[in-house]
Tab-separated table of C-alpha atoms in Angstrom:
chain	number	residue	atom	x	y	z
T	1	UNK	CA	111.749	84.528	73.070
T	2	UNK	CA	110.829	81.171	74.649
T	3	UNK	CA	113.754	81.143	77.088
T	4	UNK	CA	112.440	81.826	80.818
T	5	UNK	CA	113.899	82.294	84.289
T	6	UNK	CA	112.496	78.778	85.175
T	7	UNK	CA	110.849	77.993	88.450
T	8	UNK	CA	110.817	81.174	90.876
T	9	UNK	CA	110.272	80.915	94.680
T	10	UNK	CA	108.796	83.998	96.276
T	11	UNK	CA	110.320	85.656	98.918
T	12	UNK	CA	109.201	88.196	102.094
T	13	UNK	CA	110.507	90.615	104.216
T	14	UNK	CA	109.017	92.146	107.461
T	15	UNK	CA	110.014	95.288	109.023
T	16	UNK	CA	109.271	95.822	112.566
T	17	UNK	CA	108.606	99.506	112.311
T	18	UNK	CA	106.001	102.188	111.564
T	19	UNK	CA	106.106	103.846	108.217
T	20	UNK	CA	104.555	107.325	108.252
T	21	UNK	CA	102.269	107.631	105.457
T	22	UNK	CA	101.443	110.769	103.356
T	23	UNK	CA	98.160	110.796	105.068
T	24	UNK	CA	99.982	111.477	108.417
T	25	UNK	CA	98.927	107.904	109.537
T	26	UNK	CA	101.472	105.193	110.464
T	27	UNK	CA	101.606	101.543	109.202
T	28	UNK	CA	103.551	98.901	110.725
T	29	UNK	CA	105.020	96.258	110.801
T	30	UNK	CA	105.223	96.004	107.104
T	31	UNK	CA	105.606	92.975	105.324
T	32	UNK	CA	106.705	93.062	101.512
T	33	UNK	CA	106.646	90.017	99.203
T	34	UNK	CA	109.004	90.003	96.273
T	35	UNK	CA	111.013	87.997	93.728
T	36	UNK	CA	114.276	88.247	92.126
T	37	UNK	CA	115.694	87.085	88.804
T	38	UNK	CA	119.342	86.774	87.721
T	39	UNK	CA	122.345	87.434	89.732
T	40	UNK	CA	123.615	90.356	91.619
T	41	UNK	CA	127.096	91.719	90.167
T	42	UNK	CA	130.168	92.284	92.562
T	43	UNK	CA	129.571	96.176	92.733
T	44	UNK	CA	125.796	95.918	92.853
T	45	UNK	CA	125.491	97.862	89.772
T	46	UNK	CA	123.055	95.902	87.795
T	47	UNK	CA	119.820	96.178	89.676
T	48	UNK	CA	116.540	96.843	87.820
T	49	UNK	CA	113.385	97.412	89.842
T	50	UNK	CA	110.278	96.347	88.127
T	51	UNK	CA	107.074	98.101	89.276
T	52	UNK	CA	103.860	96.502	88.959
T	53	UNK	CA	100.342	97.704	87.778
T	54	UNK	CA	97.040	98.186	89.685
T	55	UNK	CA	95.999	94.353	90.251
T	56	UNK	CA	99.638	93.042	89.408
T	57	UNK	CA	101.889	91.319	91.987
T	58	UNK	CA	105.524	90.428	92.728
T	59	UNK	CA	105.443	87.236	90.153
T	60	UNK	CA	106.957	89.170	87.037
T	61	UNK	CA	108.514	86.305	85.286
T	62	UNK	CA	109.021	82.414	85.347
T	63	UNK	CA	106.574	80.013	87.214
T	64	UNK	CA	106.139	79.076	90.813
T	65	UNK	CA	105.378	75.476	89.686
T	66	UNK	CA	106.069	73.456	86.599
T	67	UNK	CA	102.292	72.736	86.167
T	68	UNK	CA	101.450	76.690	86.470
T	69	UNK	CA	99.353	77.171	83.160
T	70	UNK	CA	101.032	81.025	82.797
T	71	UNK	CA	104.233	82.539	83.597
T	72	UNK	CA	104.800	85.838	85.636
T	73	UNK	CA	102.748	88.651	84.072
T	74	UNK	CA	106.138	90.218	82.313
T	75	UNK	CA	107.664	87.056	81.524
T	76	UNK	CA	108.126	88.265	77.717
T	77	UNK	CA	110.356	90.988	79.084
T	78	UNK	CA	112.402	89.133	81.891
T	79	UNK	CA	114.911	86.341	81.434
T	80	UNK	CA	117.955	85.341	79.507
T	81	UNK	CA	118.190	86.995	76.211
T	82	UNK	CA	115.306	89.040	76.880
T	83	UNK	CA	115.165	93.043	77.174
T	84	UNK	CA	115.636	92.602	81.023
T	85	UNK	CA	118.329	90.066	80.489
T	86	UNK	CA	118.995	88.192	83.546
T	87	UNK	CA	122.453	87.177	82.471
T	88	UNK	CA	123.031	90.896	82.745
T	89	UNK	CA	120.762	92.248	85.257
T	90	UNK	CA	119.391	91.507	88.894
T	91	UNK	CA	115.792	92.011	88.381
T	92	UNK	CA	113.497	92.657	91.440
T	93	UNK	CA	109.851	92.938	91.476
T	94	UNK	CA	108.231	93.814	94.928
T	95	UNK	CA	104.389	93.498	95.626
T	96	UNK	CA	102.995	97.078	96.784
T	97	UNK	CA	101.419	97.621	100.105
T	98	UNK	CA	97.841	97.803	99.856
T	99	UNK	CA	97.594	94.720	97.875
T	100	UNK	CA	96.486	91.263	98.801
T	101	UNK	CA	99.036	89.198	97.168
T	102	UNK	CA	101.523	88.657	100.004
T	103	UNK	CA	102.449	92.401	101.415
T	104	UNK	CA	100.613	94.064	104.047
T	105	UNK	CA	97.377	95.162	102.901
T	106	UNK	CA	93.454	95.339	104.113
T	107	UNK	CA	93.634	91.549	104.224
T	108	UNK	CA	96.400	91.465	106.657
T	109	UNK	CA	96.346	91.233	110.629
T	110	UNK	CA	95.967	94.529	112.393
T	111	UNK	CA	98.441	94.034	115.408
T	112	UNK	CA	96.614	96.364	117.486
T	113	UNK	CA	93.279	94.348	117.120
T	114	UNK	CA	94.237	90.848	116.131
T	115	UNK	CA	91.824	91.036	113.335
T	116	UNK	CA	91.943	91.816	109.638
T	117	UNK	CA	92.517	95.665	108.907
T	118	UNK	CA	89.755	95.527	106.291
T	119	UNK	CA	88.738	99.360	106.187
T	120	UNK	CA	90.797	100.212	109.217
T	121	UNK	CA	93.748	99.927	106.893
T	122	UNK	CA	95.070	103.373	105.950
T	123	UNK	CA	94.549	104.960	102.615
T	124	UNK	CA	98.013	104.862	100.906
T	125	UNK	CA	99.552	106.789	98.095
T	126	UNK	CA	101.774	105.623	95.415
T	127	UNK	CA	104.617	107.669	97.307
T	128	UNK	CA	104.044	105.355	100.194
T	129	UNK	CA	104.547	102.210	97.930
T	130	UNK	CA	107.900	103.532	96.986
T	131	UNK	CA	108.866	104.327	100.544
T	132	UNK	CA	108.148	100.797	101.541
T	133	UNK	CA	110.173	99.502	98.486
T	134	UNK	CA	112.966	101.486	99.708
T	135	UNK	CA	112.818	99.634	102.957
T	136	UNK	CA	113.492	96.321	100.992
T	137	UNK	CA	116.481	97.636	99.140
T	138	UNK	CA	117.967	98.466	102.347
T	139	UNK	CA	117.283	95.227	103.795
T	140	UNK	CA	119.092	93.652	100.684
T	141	UNK	CA	121.894	96.154	100.936
T	142	UNK	CA	121.343	97.692	97.609
T	143	UNK	CA	121.934	101.521	97.394
T	144	UNK	CA	122.024	101.847	93.498
T	145	UNK	CA	119.134	100.887	91.141
T	146	UNK	CA	120.274	100.806	87.232
T	147	UNK	CA	116.630	101.733	86.333
T	148	UNK	CA	113.278	101.440	87.866
T	149	UNK	CA	110.795	100.546	85.104
T	150	UNK	CA	107.046	99.724	85.077
T	151	UNK	CA	103.500	100.269	83.226
T	152	UNK	CA	100.480	102.086	84.460
T	153	UNK	CA	100.628	102.185	88.266
T	154	UNK	CA	104.361	101.114	87.703
T	155	UNK	CA	105.002	104.148	85.721
T	156	UNK	CA	103.868	106.040	88.402
T	157	UNK	CA	106.202	104.151	91.016
T	158	UNK	CA	109.064	104.781	88.683
T	159	UNK	CA	108.617	108.480	88.581
T	160	UNK	CA	108.206	108.827	92.204
T	161	UNK	CA	111.672	106.902	92.768
T	162	UNK	CA	113.247	109.176	90.408
T	163	UNK	CA	111.965	112.151	92.165
T	164	UNK	CA	112.437	111.317	95.713
T	165	UNK	CA	115.517	109.142	95.672
T	166	UNK	CA	117.675	110.807	93.070
T	167	UNK	CA	120.774	109.515	94.983
T	168	UNK	CA	119.944	105.801	94.458
T	169	UNK	CA	118.425	105.966	90.654
T	170	UNK	CA	120.368	106.178	87.702
T	171	UNK	CA	117.302	105.977	85.340
T	172	UNK	CA	113.737	105.505	85.126
T	173	UNK	CA	111.295	103.986	82.415
T	174	UNK	CA	107.688	104.965	82.808
T	175	UNK	CA	105.331	103.364	80.508
T	176	UNK	CA	101.794	104.341	79.728
T	177	UNK	CA	101.710	106.607	82.656
T	178	UNK	CA	100.660	109.957	83.805
T	179	UNK	CA	101.826	112.800	85.950
T	180	UNK	CA	98.331	113.228	87.523
T	181	UNK	CA	94.960	111.072	87.263
T	182	UNK	CA	92.524	112.646	85.096
T	183	UNK	CA	88.863	113.203	86.119
T	184	UNK	CA	87.979	110.661	83.501
T	185	UNK	CA	90.053	107.902	84.970
T	186	UNK	CA	88.828	108.921	88.418
T	187	UNK	CA	85.064	108.856	87.142
T	188	UNK	CA	85.659	105.219	85.899
T	189	UNK	CA	87.027	104.236	89.297
T	190	UNK	CA	84.096	105.879	90.996
T	191	UNK	CA	81.530	103.970	88.924
T	192	UNK	CA	83.576	100.693	89.794
T	193	UNK	CA	83.365	101.649	93.595
T	194	UNK	CA	79.651	102.159	93.273
T	195	UNK	CA	79.272	98.366	91.708
T	196	UNK	CA	81.145	97.221	94.950
T	197	UNK	CA	79.421	99.538	97.541
T	198	UNK	CA	76.088	98.440	96.036
T	199	UNK	CA	76.703	94.650	96.408
T	200	UNK	CA	74.650	93.845	99.738
T	201	UNK	CA	77.736	91.473	100.449
T	202	UNK	CA	80.239	94.047	100.695
T	203	UNK	CA	78.902	95.026	104.139
T	204	UNK	CA	80.930	98.305	104.333
T	205	UNK	CA	84.234	96.120	103.845
T	206	UNK	CA	83.247	93.577	106.529
T	207	UNK	CA	82.425	90.726	104.250
T	208	UNK	CA	83.846	87.349	105.058
T	209	UNK	CA	86.520	86.177	102.939
T	210	UNK	CA	84.788	83.102	101.898
T	211	UNK	CA	81.673	85.137	100.934
T	212	UNK	CA	83.001	88.118	99.159
T	213	UNK	CA	80.891	90.740	97.212
T	214	UNK	CA	81.528	88.674	93.961
T	215	UNK	CA	78.884	90.523	91.859
T	216	UNK	CA	80.002	93.959	92.734
T	217	UNK	CA	83.575	92.940	92.182
T	218	UNK	CA	83.219	91.210	88.843
T	219	UNK	CA	81.345	94.286	87.520
T	220	UNK	CA	83.800	96.755	88.908
T	221	UNK	CA	86.513	94.654	87.224
T	222	UNK	CA	84.642	94.520	84.095
T	223	UNK	CA	84.337	98.479	84.035
T	224	UNK	CA	88.241	98.730	84.762
T	225	UNK	CA	88.886	96.290	81.926
T	226	UNK	CA	87.031	98.168	79.532
T	227	UNK	CA	89.350	101.184	80.169
T	228	UNK	CA	92.558	99.080	79.444
T	229	UNK	CA	91.204	98.111	75.938
T	230	UNK	CA	90.444	100.205	72.959
T	231	UNK	CA	87.752	100.472	70.480
T	232	UNK	CA	90.113	99.148	67.603
T	233	UNK	CA	91.325	96.338	69.790
T	234	UNK	CA	87.561	95.262	70.579
T	235	UNK	CA	86.807	95.447	66.871
T	236	UNK	CA	89.800	93.188	66.277
T	237	UNK	CA	89.074	90.894	69.021
T	238	UNK	CA	85.069	90.617	69.021
T	239	UNK	CA	83.590	92.750	66.390
T	240	UNK	CA	79.813	92.728	66.423
T	241	UNK	CA	79.732	89.065	66.758
T	242	UNK	CA	76.725	87.780	68.664
T	243	UNK	CA	77.338	84.795	70.877
T	244	UNK	CA	76.778	81.443	69.210
T	245	UNK	CA	75.067	80.091	72.301
T	246	UNK	CA	72.459	82.726	72.411
T	247	UNK	CA	69.639	83.622	69.954
T	248	UNK	CA	70.078	86.898	68.534
T	249	UNK	CA	66.636	88.024	69.731
T	250	UNK	CA	66.790	86.314	72.954
T	251	UNK	CA	66.303	89.251	75.614
T	252	UNK	CA	69.354	87.925	77.593
T	253	UNK	CA	71.254	87.090	74.535
T	254	UNK	CA	74.794	88.641	74.433
T	255	UNK	CA	77.495	89.912	72.104
T	256	UNK	CA	80.948	87.902	72.344
T	257	UNK	CA	82.331	91.280	73.942
T	258	UNK	CA	79.645	91.065	76.752
T	259	UNK	CA	80.568	87.381	77.343
T	260	UNK	CA	84.114	88.262	77.409
T	261	UNK	CA	83.525	90.802	79.985
T	262	UNK	CA	81.404	88.867	82.217
T	263	UNK	CA	83.915	85.836	82.034
T	264	UNK	CA	87.056	88.146	82.790
T	265	UNK	CA	85.223	89.938	85.632
T	266	UNK	CA	84.032	86.621	87.226
T	267	UNK	CA	87.236	85.001	87.000
T	268	UNK	CA	88.839	88.085	88.674
T	269	UNK	CA	86.930	87.467	91.953
T	270	UNK	CA	88.884	84.198	92.724
T	271	UNK	CA	92.140	85.926	92.335
T	272	UNK	CA	91.938	89.438	94.161
T	273	UNK	CA	90.336	90.724	97.588
T	274	UNK	CA	87.639	93.427	97.043
T	275	UNK	CA	89.225	95.954	99.772
T	276	UNK	CA	92.659	95.767	98.162
T	277	UNK	CA	90.959	96.453	94.755
T	278	UNK	CA	89.360	99.645	96.245
T	279	UNK	CA	92.499	100.854	98.303
T	280	UNK	CA	94.635	100.451	95.213
T	281	UNK	CA	91.915	102.326	92.947
T	282	UNK	CA	92.144	105.035	95.635
T	283	UNK	CA	96.051	105.214	95.300
T	284	UNK	CA	95.425	105.713	91.565
T	285	UNK	CA	92.977	108.354	92.036
T	286	UNK	CA	95.110	110.170	94.439
T	287	UNK	CA	98.142	110.027	92.247
T	288	UNK	CA	99.789	113.412	91.558
T	289	UNK	CA	103.472	113.644	91.136
T	290	UNK	CA	103.301	117.317	92.169
T	291	UNK	CA	102.014	116.513	95.491
T	292	UNK	CA	103.800	118.302	98.135
T	293	UNK	CA	105.275	120.690	95.707
T	294	UNK	CA	104.546	124.055	94.546
T	295	UNK	CA	103.974	122.815	90.921
T	296	UNK	CA	104.654	120.184	88.349
T	297	UNK	CA	107.738	122.058	87.323
T	298	UNK	CA	109.239	121.920	90.802
T	299	UNK	CA	108.501	118.403	91.235
T	300	UNK	CA	110.279	117.365	87.885
T	301	UNK	CA	113.186	119.493	89.104
T	302	UNK	CA	114.094	116.890	91.553
T	303	UNK	CA	114.553	114.246	88.661
T	304	UNK	CA	118.245	114.275	88.073
T	305	UNK	CA	118.540	111.032	86.199
T	306	UNK	CA	117.912	110.257	82.340
T	307	UNK	CA	114.100	108.957	81.760
T	308	UNK	CA	112.728	107.049	78.857
T	309	UNK	CA	108.933	107.444	78.276
T	310	UNK	CA	106.472	105.418	76.236
T	311	UNK	CA	103.076	106.171	75.378
T	312	UNK	CA	100.651	104.445	73.334
T	313	UNK	CA	98.376	105.853	70.456
T	314	UNK	CA	95.032	104.039	71.392
T	315	UNK	CA	95.439	104.433	75.187
T	316	UNK	CA	92.390	106.429	76.349
T	317	UNK	CA	92.938	105.799	80.176
T	318	UNK	CA	96.213	107.553	80.348
T	319	UNK	CA	96.405	109.131	76.612
T	320	UNK	CA	99.652	110.284	75.198
T	321	UNK	CA	98.981	114.069	75.896
T	322	UNK	CA	99.158	113.341	79.671
T	323	UNK	CA	102.637	111.556	79.176
T	324	UNK	CA	103.818	114.624	76.909
T	325	UNK	CA	102.805	117.081	79.498
T	326	UNK	CA	105.554	115.672	81.839
T	327	UNK	CA	108.029	115.225	79.031
T	328	UNK	CA	107.542	118.720	77.814
T	329	UNK	CA	108.374	119.985	81.475
T	330	UNK	CA	111.413	117.992	81.693
T	331	UNK	CA	112.442	119.294	78.310
T	332	UNK	CA	111.999	122.745	79.463
T	333	UNK	CA	114.063	122.147	82.448
T	334	UNK	CA	116.670	120.693	80.255
T	335	UNK	CA	116.552	117.200	81.651
T	336	UNK	CA	117.823	114.304	79.886
T	337	UNK	CA	114.593	112.697	78.351
T	338	UNK	CA	113.558	110.612	75.873
T	339	UNK	CA	110.131	109.864	74.545
T	340	UNK	CA	108.371	107.610	72.062
T	341	UNK	CA	104.703	107.501	70.943
T	342	UNK	CA	104.105	103.797	69.898
T	343	UNK	CA	101.417	103.126	67.490
T	344	UNK	CA	99.096	100.414	68.771
T	345	UNK	CA	95.636	99.090	68.735
T	346	UNK	CA	95.430	97.607	72.127
T	347	UNK	CA	95.071	100.605	74.380
T	348	UNK	CA	96.330	100.891	77.697
T	349	UNK	CA	97.279	97.098	77.898
T	350	UNK	CA	99.630	97.785	74.899
T	351	UNK	CA	102.636	97.528	77.248
T	352	UNK	CA	101.525	93.982	78.154
T	353	UNK	CA	100.364	92.821	74.752
T	354	UNK	CA	102.898	94.132	72.214
T	355	UNK	CA	105.996	94.883	74.430
T	356	UNK	CA	108.275	93.969	70.982
T	357	UNK	CA	107.089	97.579	69.941
T	358	UNK	CA	108.979	99.240	72.443
T	359	UNK	CA	111.689	96.886	73.933
T	360	UNK	CA	114.258	97.575	71.258
T	361	UNK	CA	114.482	101.264	72.440
T	362	UNK	CA	114.592	100.033	76.191
T	363	UNK	CA	117.534	97.745	75.498
T	364	UNK	CA	119.507	100.599	73.686
T	365	UNK	CA	118.710	103.019	76.454
T	366	UNK	CA	120.054	100.483	79.099
T	367	UNK	CA	123.073	99.689	77.054
T	368	UNK	CA	124.142	103.498	77.466
T	369	UNK	CA	124.010	103.210	81.195
T	370	UNK	CA	126.131	99.986	81.601
């Protein structure tokens, strides 16, 4: 649908406190950047919290300026008449702590030193991100969420919300998620990390903002981006086409897929901070919903609300069997759970590329709640 939420102004909230993290360290004060779409109804029962993925941000829909080339990252989902209909729902999207998109992270000033945190920033987990989001909702005087929805790292946040704040959450919708990060996903992040560590400009995190480790971050992003795609989507988009600007037998000649990865990685360095990239990758690696519980079953026992799960057939970063592991446990515990395996050739990115394949099921699920 073409309708959008129009021009959106980011907002921020600062909390003059110290948040105790899962690591035992404390972080404070904390600033969260967020955006809202739609209107809060009288009894505050129409709130939808949208959780973003790894390098996402709070800008989920609309534009900040009429000249913006692209709208927010989930504009296809949020707006009048869309699945998250802003004529029905009050939608909130908050940037996570650890990021560089307005919320407190490694680029923020450490109040104890007056300098940027850099690698003095504490390691955060997804659960810590959710704790910080709860502070925001308390500030907004919201104590009831119709649903928490998100893909990838957003799915992890949705699950954490449902487990740790069951009194607030009426449903969760995890998309392309997992209950615990697999060794393969961790290994891909490990290679991306090494690409950054081996860049001499990284300087163990002490690079100057105007001179980031661009080569290392570009390569790290390219590695990550491969994991978001699939063999089928690469065939569809690139095939084995050789770049028209190169000779096929030039030693440094490239296939189109190589040029795409080079461009994607190169354009990323102006959009994201390297240390923030590393901290969020660490949060992904550490993710295990059963952290602090005796078992996955004990963790899932805490979930009281209905949940709607989606996995995608070609997703090899968080493949369907990882989603299905969690769904099976919920079914065994007789929890209200609904699961759909969506056929798509676009890999992990399917939730961004082909939302129309699952949005009707989201709409039907939400209609039952109102």
